[in-house]
Amino acid sequence: MFKKRSIMVTGGGGYVGSLLVPKLLADGHEVSVLDLFIYGTDIFNDYIFDPCLRLIKGDLRNPKDVEKALRGCDTVIHLACISNDPSFELNPDLGKSINYDCFLPLINASKMAGVSQFIYASSSSVYGIKDDENVTEELSLEPLTDYSKFKAMCEDVLLAHQEEGFVTTILRPATVCGYAPRQRLDVIVNILTNNAYNKRLMTVIGGSQKRPNIAVKDMVRAYRHILSSPVEKIKGKIYNVGFENHTVNDLAQLVKKQVGSDVSITTTPTNDLRSYHISSKKITEELGFVNKFTIEDAVSDLTYAMEKKFLTDPINNPKYVNIKVMQNLNLE
């Protein structure tokens, strides 16, 4: 049964948020977006006069900004973070302040504001490298980087605050891929697609290592699915959200199949053959969530966006690469 929500989405101006927010509005929810909007607000130009949308340009570390964004909200979807290891390592103090230090204050502020549901975007990288064929939610966490360590630490903080009237759910996404209004071209499938389409050449580093991926459309569906799931099923729960665990070589072949047979693939050897893979069986068995979109669909969507010139100079434009945006902003 549909229940209209007033949802605060932190980091709603980012890659996943830029596709999620319009879907939440279309679903009939009220949405407040708290974001620094370092990638701009133009992604929401079509919704700027929608009375159900509030855009708050603010800092997650500023209590007043958080309080303003939470006003009247009953649900939080927490996407905001300095995402991926290179961007985090560019300024570790900044990364820690955004990815961890302000997390408990956000939870406390949410409770004070009367929020009853809190959904946290963690990461499948919290598992580190596992030899197990199926990396399930029950396995130990062995994060290898500060980025993933703080994701794991935030999980612990949130689970400690799960209580009656404050329902918490943690999602551990695979690497997201495909087209979204705030595009990223610094994740594996999107990197390969960009180079295949615009250079007709992909360079694979290593190739045998596995990388779990999920189409951004399905990631958005997963958040919406959690919102519509019965409280008793999702309270205090953790779910992997992925789709296919392909090797990088396989991903390159999938991209080539979608983009064109004239695309060449070169391989560069590497000593770093770390493999990551996850099982998403639990979210299907417990909640009935099944992916609708393949990696090929994500590649096709991104290729279409390039054909239609939705992206400006995708090979050279720094705005599609998080670490380059961070370097240019010198954010503190």
CSV table of C-alpha atoms in Angstrom, one decimal:
chain,number,residue,atom,x,y,z
A,1,MET,CA,0.0,0.0,0.0
A,2,PHE,CA,1.3,3.4,-1.0
A,3,LYS,CA,2.2,5.8,1.8
A,4,LYS,CA,3.1,9.4,1.0
A,5,ARG,CA,6.4,10.4,2.6
A,6,SER,CA,8.3,13.5,3.2
A,7,ILE,CA,11.8,12.4,2.4
A,8,MET,CA,15.1,14.1,3.0
A,9,VAL,CA,17.7,12.9,0.5
A,10,THR,CA,21.3,13.8,1.4
A,11,GLY,CA,23.5,14.0,-1.6
A,12,GLY,CA,20.5,14.1,-3.8
A,13,GLY,CA,22.4,16.1,-6.4
A,14,GLY,CA,24.8,13.3,-7.0
A,15,TYR,CA,24.9,10.4,-9.5
A,16,VAL,CA,22.2,8.1,-7.9
A,17,GLY,CA,20.3,11.0,-6.4
A,18,SER,CA,19.8,12.8,-9.7
A,19,LEU,CA,17.8,9.9,-10.9
A,20,LEU,CA,16.2,8.9,-7.6
A,21,VAL,CA,14.7,12.3,-6.7
A,22,PRO,CA,12.6,12.7,-9.8
A,23,LYS,CA,11.3,9.1,-9.3
A,24,LEU,CA,10.3,9.9,-5.7
A,25,LEU,CA,8.5,13.0,-6.9
A,26,ALA,CA,6.7,10.9,-9.5
A,27,ASP,CA,5.8,8.4,-6.9
A,28,GLY,CA,3.9,11.2,-5.0
A,29,HIS,CA,6.4,12.0,-2.2
A,30,GLU,CA,7.6,15.3,-1.0
A,31,VAL,CA,11.4,15.6,-1.3
A,32,SER,CA,14.0,17.8,0.4
A,33,VAL,CA,17.5,17.6,-1.1
A,34,LEU,CA,20.4,18.6,1.0
A,35,ASP,CA,23.5,18.9,-1.1
A,36,LEU,CA,26.5,21.2,-1.7
A,37,PHE,CA,25.5,21.0,-5.4
A,38,ILE,CA,29.1,21.1,-6.5
A,39,TYR,CA,27.9,19.6,-9.8
A,40,GLY,CA,25.2,22.2,-10.2
A,41,THR,CA,21.5,22.3,-9.7
A,42,ASP,CA,20.5,22.3,-13.4
A,43,ILE,CA,19.7,18.6,-13.2
A,44,PHE,CA,16.5,19.6,-11.4
A,45,ASN,CA,15.5,22.4,-13.8
A,46,ASP,CA,12.4,20.5,-14.9
A,47,TYR,CA,11.2,20.3,-11.3
A,48,ILE,CA,12.2,23.7,-10.0
A,49,PHE,CA,8.5,24.8,-9.7
A,50,ASP,CA,7.3,21.5,-8.2
A,51,PRO,CA,5.8,22.4,-4.8
A,52,CYS,CA,6.9,18.9,-3.6
A,53,LEU,CA,10.6,19.6,-4.1
A,54,ARG,CA,12.9,21.6,-1.8
A,55,LEU,CA,16.5,22.1,-2.8
A,56,ILE,CA,18.7,23.1,0.2
A,57,LYS,CA,22.2,24.1,-0.8
A,58,GLY,CA,24.0,23.3,2.4
A,59,ASP,CA,26.6,21.3,4.2
A,60,LEU,CA,25.9,18.1,5.9
A,61,ARG,CA,28.4,19.2,8.6
A,62,ASN,CA,26.4,22.3,9.4
A,63,PRO,CA,23.7,21.6,12.0
A,64,LYS,CA,21.6,24.5,10.8
A,65,ASP,CA,21.6,23.2,7.2
A,66,VAL,CA,20.6,19.7,8.4
A,67,GLU,CA,17.9,21.1,10.6
A,68,LYS,CA,16.4,23.1,7.8
A,69,ALA,CA,16.5,20.2,5.4
A,70,LEU,CA,14.9,17.8,7.9
A,71,ARG,CA,12.0,20.1,8.7
A,72,GLY,CA,8.8,18.2,8.2
A,73,CYS,CA,10.5,15.1,7.0
A,74,ASP,CA,9.6,11.5,8.2
A,75,THR,CA,12.2,9.6,6.1
A,76,VAL,CA,15.9,10.0,5.4
A,77,ILE,CA,17.8,8.5,2.5
A,78,HIS,CA,21.5,9.2,3.2
A,79,LEU,CA,23.5,9.1,0.0
A,80,ALA,CA,25.9,11.9,0.7
A,81,CYS,CA,29.6,11.1,0.9
A,82,ILE,CA,33.0,11.7,-0.7
A,83,SER,CA,32.6,8.7,-2.9
A,84,ASN,CA,35.3,6.3,-4.2
A,85,ASP,CA,38.8,5.8,-2.8
A,86,PRO,CA,40.8,8.4,-5.0
A,87,SER,CA,38.4,11.2,-4.1
A,88,PHE,CA,38.6,10.3,-0.4
A,89,GLU,CA,42.4,10.0,-0.4
A,90,LEU,CA,42.7,13.4,-2.1
A,91,ASN,CA,41.8,15.0,1.3
A,92,PRO,CA,41.4,12.3,4.0
A,93,ASP,CA,40.4,14.9,6.7
A,94,LEU,CA,37.6,16.2,4.4
A,95,GLY,CA,36.5,12.7,3.7
A,96,LYS,CA,36.4,11.7,7.3
A,97,SER,CA,34.4,14.9,8.3
A,98,ILE,CA,31.7,14.2,5.7
A,99,ASN,CA,31.7,10.4,5.6
A,100,TYR,CA,31.9,9.7,9.3
A,101,ASP,CA,32.1,12.7,11.8
A,102,CYS,CA,28.8,14.1,10.9
A,103,PHE,CA,27.0,10.8,10.7
A,104,LEU,CA,25.9,10.5,14.4
A,105,PRO,CA,24.9,14.1,14.5
A,106,LEU,CA,22.7,13.4,11.5
A,107,ILE,CA,21.1,10.5,13.2
A,108,ASN,CA,20.4,12.5,16.3
A,109,ALA,CA,19.0,15.4,14.3
A,110,SER,CA,16.8,13.0,12.4
A,111,LYS,CA,15.3,11.6,15.6
A,112,MET,CA,14.8,15.1,17.0
A,113,ALA,CA,13.0,16.1,13.8
A,114,GLY,CA,10.6,13.1,14.1
A,115,VAL,CA,12.1,10.9,11.3
A,116,SER,CA,10.8,7.4,11.6
A,117,GLN,CA,12.8,5.7,8.8
A,118,PHE,CA,16.5,6.0,7.9
A,119,ILE,CA,18.0,4.3,4.9
A,120,TYR,CA,21.8,4.3,4.6
A,121,ALA,CA,23.9,3.9,1.4
A,122,SER,CA,26.9,1.9,2.5
A,123,SER,CA,29.1,0.0,0.0
A,124,SER,CA,29.9,-3.5,-0.9
A,125,SER,CA,33.5,-2.5,-0.5
A,126,VAL,CA,33.1,-3.0,3.2
A,127,TYR,CA,33.8,-6.8,2.7
A,128,GLY,CA,37.3,-6.3,1.3
A,129,ILE,CA,38.6,-9.3,-0.6
A,130,LYS,CA,36.8,-12.6,0.0
A,131,ASP,CA,37.6,-16.0,-1.4
A,132,ASP,CA,34.0,-17.1,-0.8
A,133,GLU,CA,32.1,-17.8,-3.9
A,134,ASN,CA,29.0,-16.0,-2.5
A,135,VAL,CA,29.8,-12.9,-0.4
A,136,THR,CA,26.7,-12.6,1.8
A,137,GLU,CA,25.7,-10.1,4.4
A,138,GLU,CA,26.6,-12.5,7.2
A,139,LEU,CA,30.3,-12.5,6.4
A,140,SER,CA,32.8,-10.4,8.3
A,141,LEU,CA,33.8,-7.0,7.2
A,142,GLU,CA,37.4,-6.4,6.2
A,143,PRO,CA,37.5,-2.9,4.6
A,144,LEU,CA,40.8,-2.1,3.0
A,145,THR,CA,40.6,1.7,2.6
A,146,ASP,CA,39.5,4.6,4.8
A,147,TYR,CA,36.5,5.1,2.6
A,148,SER,CA,35.2,1.6,3.2
A,149,LYS,CA,36.3,1.6,6.8
A,150,PHE,CA,34.1,4.7,7.6
A,151,LYS,CA,31.2,3.1,5.7
A,152,ALA,CA,31.5,0.1,8.0
A,153,MET,CA,31.8,2.3,11.1
A,154,CYS,CA,28.7,4.2,10.1
A,155,GLU,CA,26.8,0.9,9.8
A,156,ASP,CA,27.7,0.1,13.4
A,157,VAL,CA,26.6,3.5,14.6
A,158,LEU,CA,23.2,3.3,12.7
A,159,LEU,CA,22.5,-0.2,13.9
A,160,ALA,CA,23.1,0.9,17.5
A,161,HIS,CA,20.3,3.4,17.0
A,162,GLN,CA,17.7,1.1,15.5
A,163,GLU,CA,14.7,1.2,17.8
A,164,GLU,CA,10.9,1.2,17.8
A,165,GLY,CA,9.8,4.3,15.9
A,166,PHE,CA,13.2,4.7,14.2
A,167,VAL,CA,13.5,2.0,11.5
A,168,THR,CA,17.0,1.7,10.0
A,169,THR,CA,18.0,-0.2,6.8
A,170,ILE,CA,21.5,-0.4,5.3
A,171,LEU,CA,22.1,-1.1,1.6
A,172,ARG,CA,25.5,-2.2,0.3
A,173,PRO,CA,25.5,-1.4,-3.4
A,174,ALA,CA,27.8,-2.8,-6.0
A,175,THR,CA,29.4,-0.3,-8.4
A,176,VAL,CA,26.6,1.7,-10.1
A,177,CYS,CA,26.7,2.2,-13.9
A,178,GLY,CA,24.6,3.6,-16.7
A,179,TYR,CA,23.2,7.1,-17.5
A,180,ALA,CA,21.8,9.6,-14.9
A,181,PRO,CA,21.3,13.4,-15.2
A,182,ARG,CA,24.4,13.9,-12.9
A,183,GLN,CA,26.7,11.6,-14.9
A,184,ARG,CA,29.8,9.9,-13.6
A,185,LEU,CA,32.3,8.6,-16.0
A,186,ASP,CA,34.9,7.4,-13.4
A,187,VAL,CA,33.4,4.0,-12.6
A,188,ILE,CA,34.5,0.8,-14.5
A,189,VAL,CA,31.5,0.2,-16.9
A,190,ASN,CA,31.1,3.9,-17.7
A,191,ILE,CA,34.8,4.3,-18.3
A,192,LEU,CA,34.8,1.4,-20.7
A,193,THR,CA,31.7,2.7,-22.5
A,194,ASN,CA,33.0,6.2,-22.8
A,195,ASN,CA,36.2,5.1,-24.3
A,196,ALA,CA,34.6,2.5,-26.5
A,197,TYR,CA,32.1,5.0,-27.9
A,198,ASN,CA,34.3,8.1,-28.3
A,199,LYS,CA,37.7,6.5,-28.9
A,200,ARG,CA,36.7,3.1,-30.3
A,201,LEU,CA,39.3,1.8,-28.0
A,202,MET,CA,39.2,0.3,-24.5
A,203,THR,CA,42.2,-0.4,-22.3
A,204,VAL,CA,41.7,-3.2,-19.7
A,205,ILE,CA,44.0,-3.2,-16.8
A,206,GLY,CA,44.5,-6.8,-15.7
A,207,GLY,CA,41.2,-8.3,-16.7
A,208,SER,CA,40.7,-11.4,-14.6
A,209,GLN,CA,39.5,-9.5,-11.5
A,210,LYS,CA,35.8,-9.5,-10.8
A,211,ARG,CA,33.8,-6.4,-10.3
A,212,PRO,CA,30.2,-6.4,-9.1
A,213,ASN,CA,27.9,-3.8,-10.9
A,214,ILE,CA,24.3,-2.7,-10.9
A,215,ALA,CA,22.5,-0.4,-13.3
A,216,VAL,CA,21.7,2.9,-11.8
A,217,LYS,CA,18.0,2.4,-12.7
A,218,ASP,CA,17.9,-0.7,-10.5
A,219,MET,CA,19.7,1.1,-7.7
A,220,VAL,CA,17.0,3.7,-7.7
A,221,ARG,CA,14.4,0.9,-7.8
A,222,ALA,CA,16.0,-0.6,-4.7
A,223,TYR,CA,15.6,2.5,-2.6
A,224,ARG,CA,12.0,2.8,-3.7
A,225,HIS,CA,11.4,-0.9,-2.9
A,226,ILE,CA,12.7,-0.4,0.6
A,227,LEU,CA,10.3,2.6,1.1
A,228,SER,CA,7.4,0.3,0.1
A,229,SER,CA,8.4,-2.7,2.2
A,230,PRO,CA,6.7,-3.6,5.5
A,231,VAL,CA,8.6,-2.1,8.5
A,232,GLU,CA,8.8,-5.5,10.2
A,233,LYS,CA,10.7,-6.9,7.3
A,234,ILE,CA,13.4,-4.2,6.9
A,235,LYS,CA,14.0,-2.9,10.4
A,236,GLY,CA,17.7,-3.3,11.4
A,237,LYS,CA,18.4,-5.2,8.1
A,238,ILE,CA,21.4,-5.1,5.8
A,239,TYR,CA,21.1,-5.9,2.1
A,240,ASN,CA,23.6,-6.3,-0.7
A,241,VAL,CA,22.4,-4.7,-3.9
A,242,GLY,CA,24.2,-5.9,-7.0
A,243,PHE,CA,23.5,-7.8,-10.1
A,244,GLU,CA,26.3,-9.4,-12.0
A,245,ASN,CA,29.8,-10.3,-10.9
A,246,HIS,CA,31.7,-10.1,-14.1
A,247,THR,CA,35.5,-10.0,-14.7
A,248,VAL,CA,36.8,-6.8,-16.2
A,249,ASN,CA,37.5,-8.7,-19.4
A,250,ASP,CA,33.9,-9.8,-19.5
A,251,LEU,CA,32.7,-6.2,-18.9
A,252,ALA,CA,34.8,-5.0,-21.8
A,253,GLN,CA,33.3,-7.7,-24.1
A,254,LEU,CA,29.8,-6.7,-23.0
A,255,VAL,CA,30.5,-3.1,-23.8
A,256,LYS,CA,32.0,-4.0,-27.2
A,257,LYS,CA,28.9,-6.0,-28.0
A,258,GLN,CA,26.7,-3.0,-27.3
A,259,VAL,CA,28.8,-0.2,-28.8
A,260,GLY,CA,30.2,-1.9,-32.0
A,261,SER,CA,32.4,-4.6,-33.3
A,262,ASP,CA,34.9,-2.1,-34.6
A,263,VAL,CA,35.9,-1.2,-31.0
A,264,SER,CA,39.4,-2.5,-30.1
A,265,ILE,CA,40.5,-3.8,-26.7
A,266,THR,CA,44.0,-3.6,-25.4
A,267,THR,CA,45.2,-5.2,-22.1
A,268,THR,CA,47.7,-3.8,-19.7
A,269,PRO,CA,49.2,-6.1,-17.1
A,270,THR,CA,48.8,-5.3,-13.4
A,271,ASN,CA,50.0,-6.8,-10.1
A,272,ASP,CA,46.7,-5.8,-8.5
A,273,LEU,CA,44.2,-8.5,-9.3
A,274,ARG,CA,42.0,-8.0,-6.3
A,275,SER,CA,38.5,-9.4,-7.0
A,276,TYR,CA,35.3,-8.2,-5.5
A,277,HIS,CA,32.0,-10.1,-5.7
A,278,ILE,CA,28.8,-10.1,-3.8
A,279,SER,CA,25.6,-12.2,-3.5
A,280,SER,CA,22.3,-10.2,-3.7
A,281,LYS,CA,20.1,-13.3,-2.9
A,282,LYS,CA,18.9,-12.0,0.5
A,283,ILE,CA,17.1,-8.9,-0.8
A,284,THR,CA,15.3,-11.1,-3.4
A,285,GLU,CA,14.3,-13.8,-1.0
A,286,GLU,CA,13.2,-11.6,1.9
A,287,LEU,CA,11.8,-8.6,0.0
A,288,GLY,CA,11.1,-9.8,-3.5
A,289,PHE,CA,13.4,-7.3,-5.1
A,290,VAL,CA,14.6,-8.5,-8.5
A,291,ASN,CA,16.7,-6.5,-10.9
A,292,LYS,CA,15.1,-5.5,-14.2
A,293,PHE,CA,18.1,-4.0,-16.0
A,294,THR,CA,21.3,-5.7,-17.2
A,295,ILE,CA,24.8,-4.3,-17.5
A,296,GLU,CA,24.1,-4.2,-21.3
A,297,ASP,CA,21.0,-2.1,-20.6
A,298,ALA,CA,23.2,0.4,-18.6
A,299,VAL,CA,25.7,0.5,-21.5
A,300,SER,CA,23.0,1.1,-24.0
A,301,ASP,CA,21.5,3.9,-21.9
A,302,LEU,CA,24.9,5.6,-21.7
A,303,THR,CA,25.6,5.1,-25.4
A,304,TYR,CA,22.2,6.7,-26.2
A,305,ALA,CA,23.0,9.7,-24.0
A,306,MET,CA,26.2,10.2,-25.9
A,307,GLU,CA,24.5,9.8,-29.3
A,308,LYS,CA,22.0,12.4,-28.3
A,309,LYS,CA,24.7,14.8,-26.9
A,310,PHE,CA,23.3,14.8,-23.4
A,311,LEU,CA,26.9,14.9,-22.2
A,312,THR,CA,29.4,17.6,-23.1
A,313,ASP,CA,32.8,16.4,-24.2
A,314,PRO,CA,32.7,13.3,-22.1
A,315,ILE,CA,36.3,12.3,-22.8
A,316,ASN,CA,37.8,15.6,-21.5
A,317,ASN,CA,35.2,17.2,-19.3
A,318,PRO,CA,36.4,17.0,-15.7
A,319,LYS,CA,32.8,17.4,-14.3
A,320,TYR,CA,32.2,13.7,-14.9
A,321,VAL,CA,35.1,12.6,-12.8
A,322,ASN,CA,34.7,13.1,-9.1
A,323,ILE,CA,38.3,13.5,-8.2
A,324,LYS,CA,38.9,16.2,-10.8
A,325,VAL,CA,35.9,18.1,-9.5
A,326,MET,CA,37.3,17.8,-6.0
A,327,GLN,CA,40.7,19.1,-7.1
A,328,ASN,CA,39.2,22.0,-9.0
A,329,LEU,CA,37.0,23.1,-6.0
A,330,ASN,CA,39.6,22.7,-3.3
A,331,LEU,CA,36.7,21.9,-0.9
A,332,GLU,CA,37.4,22.0,2.8
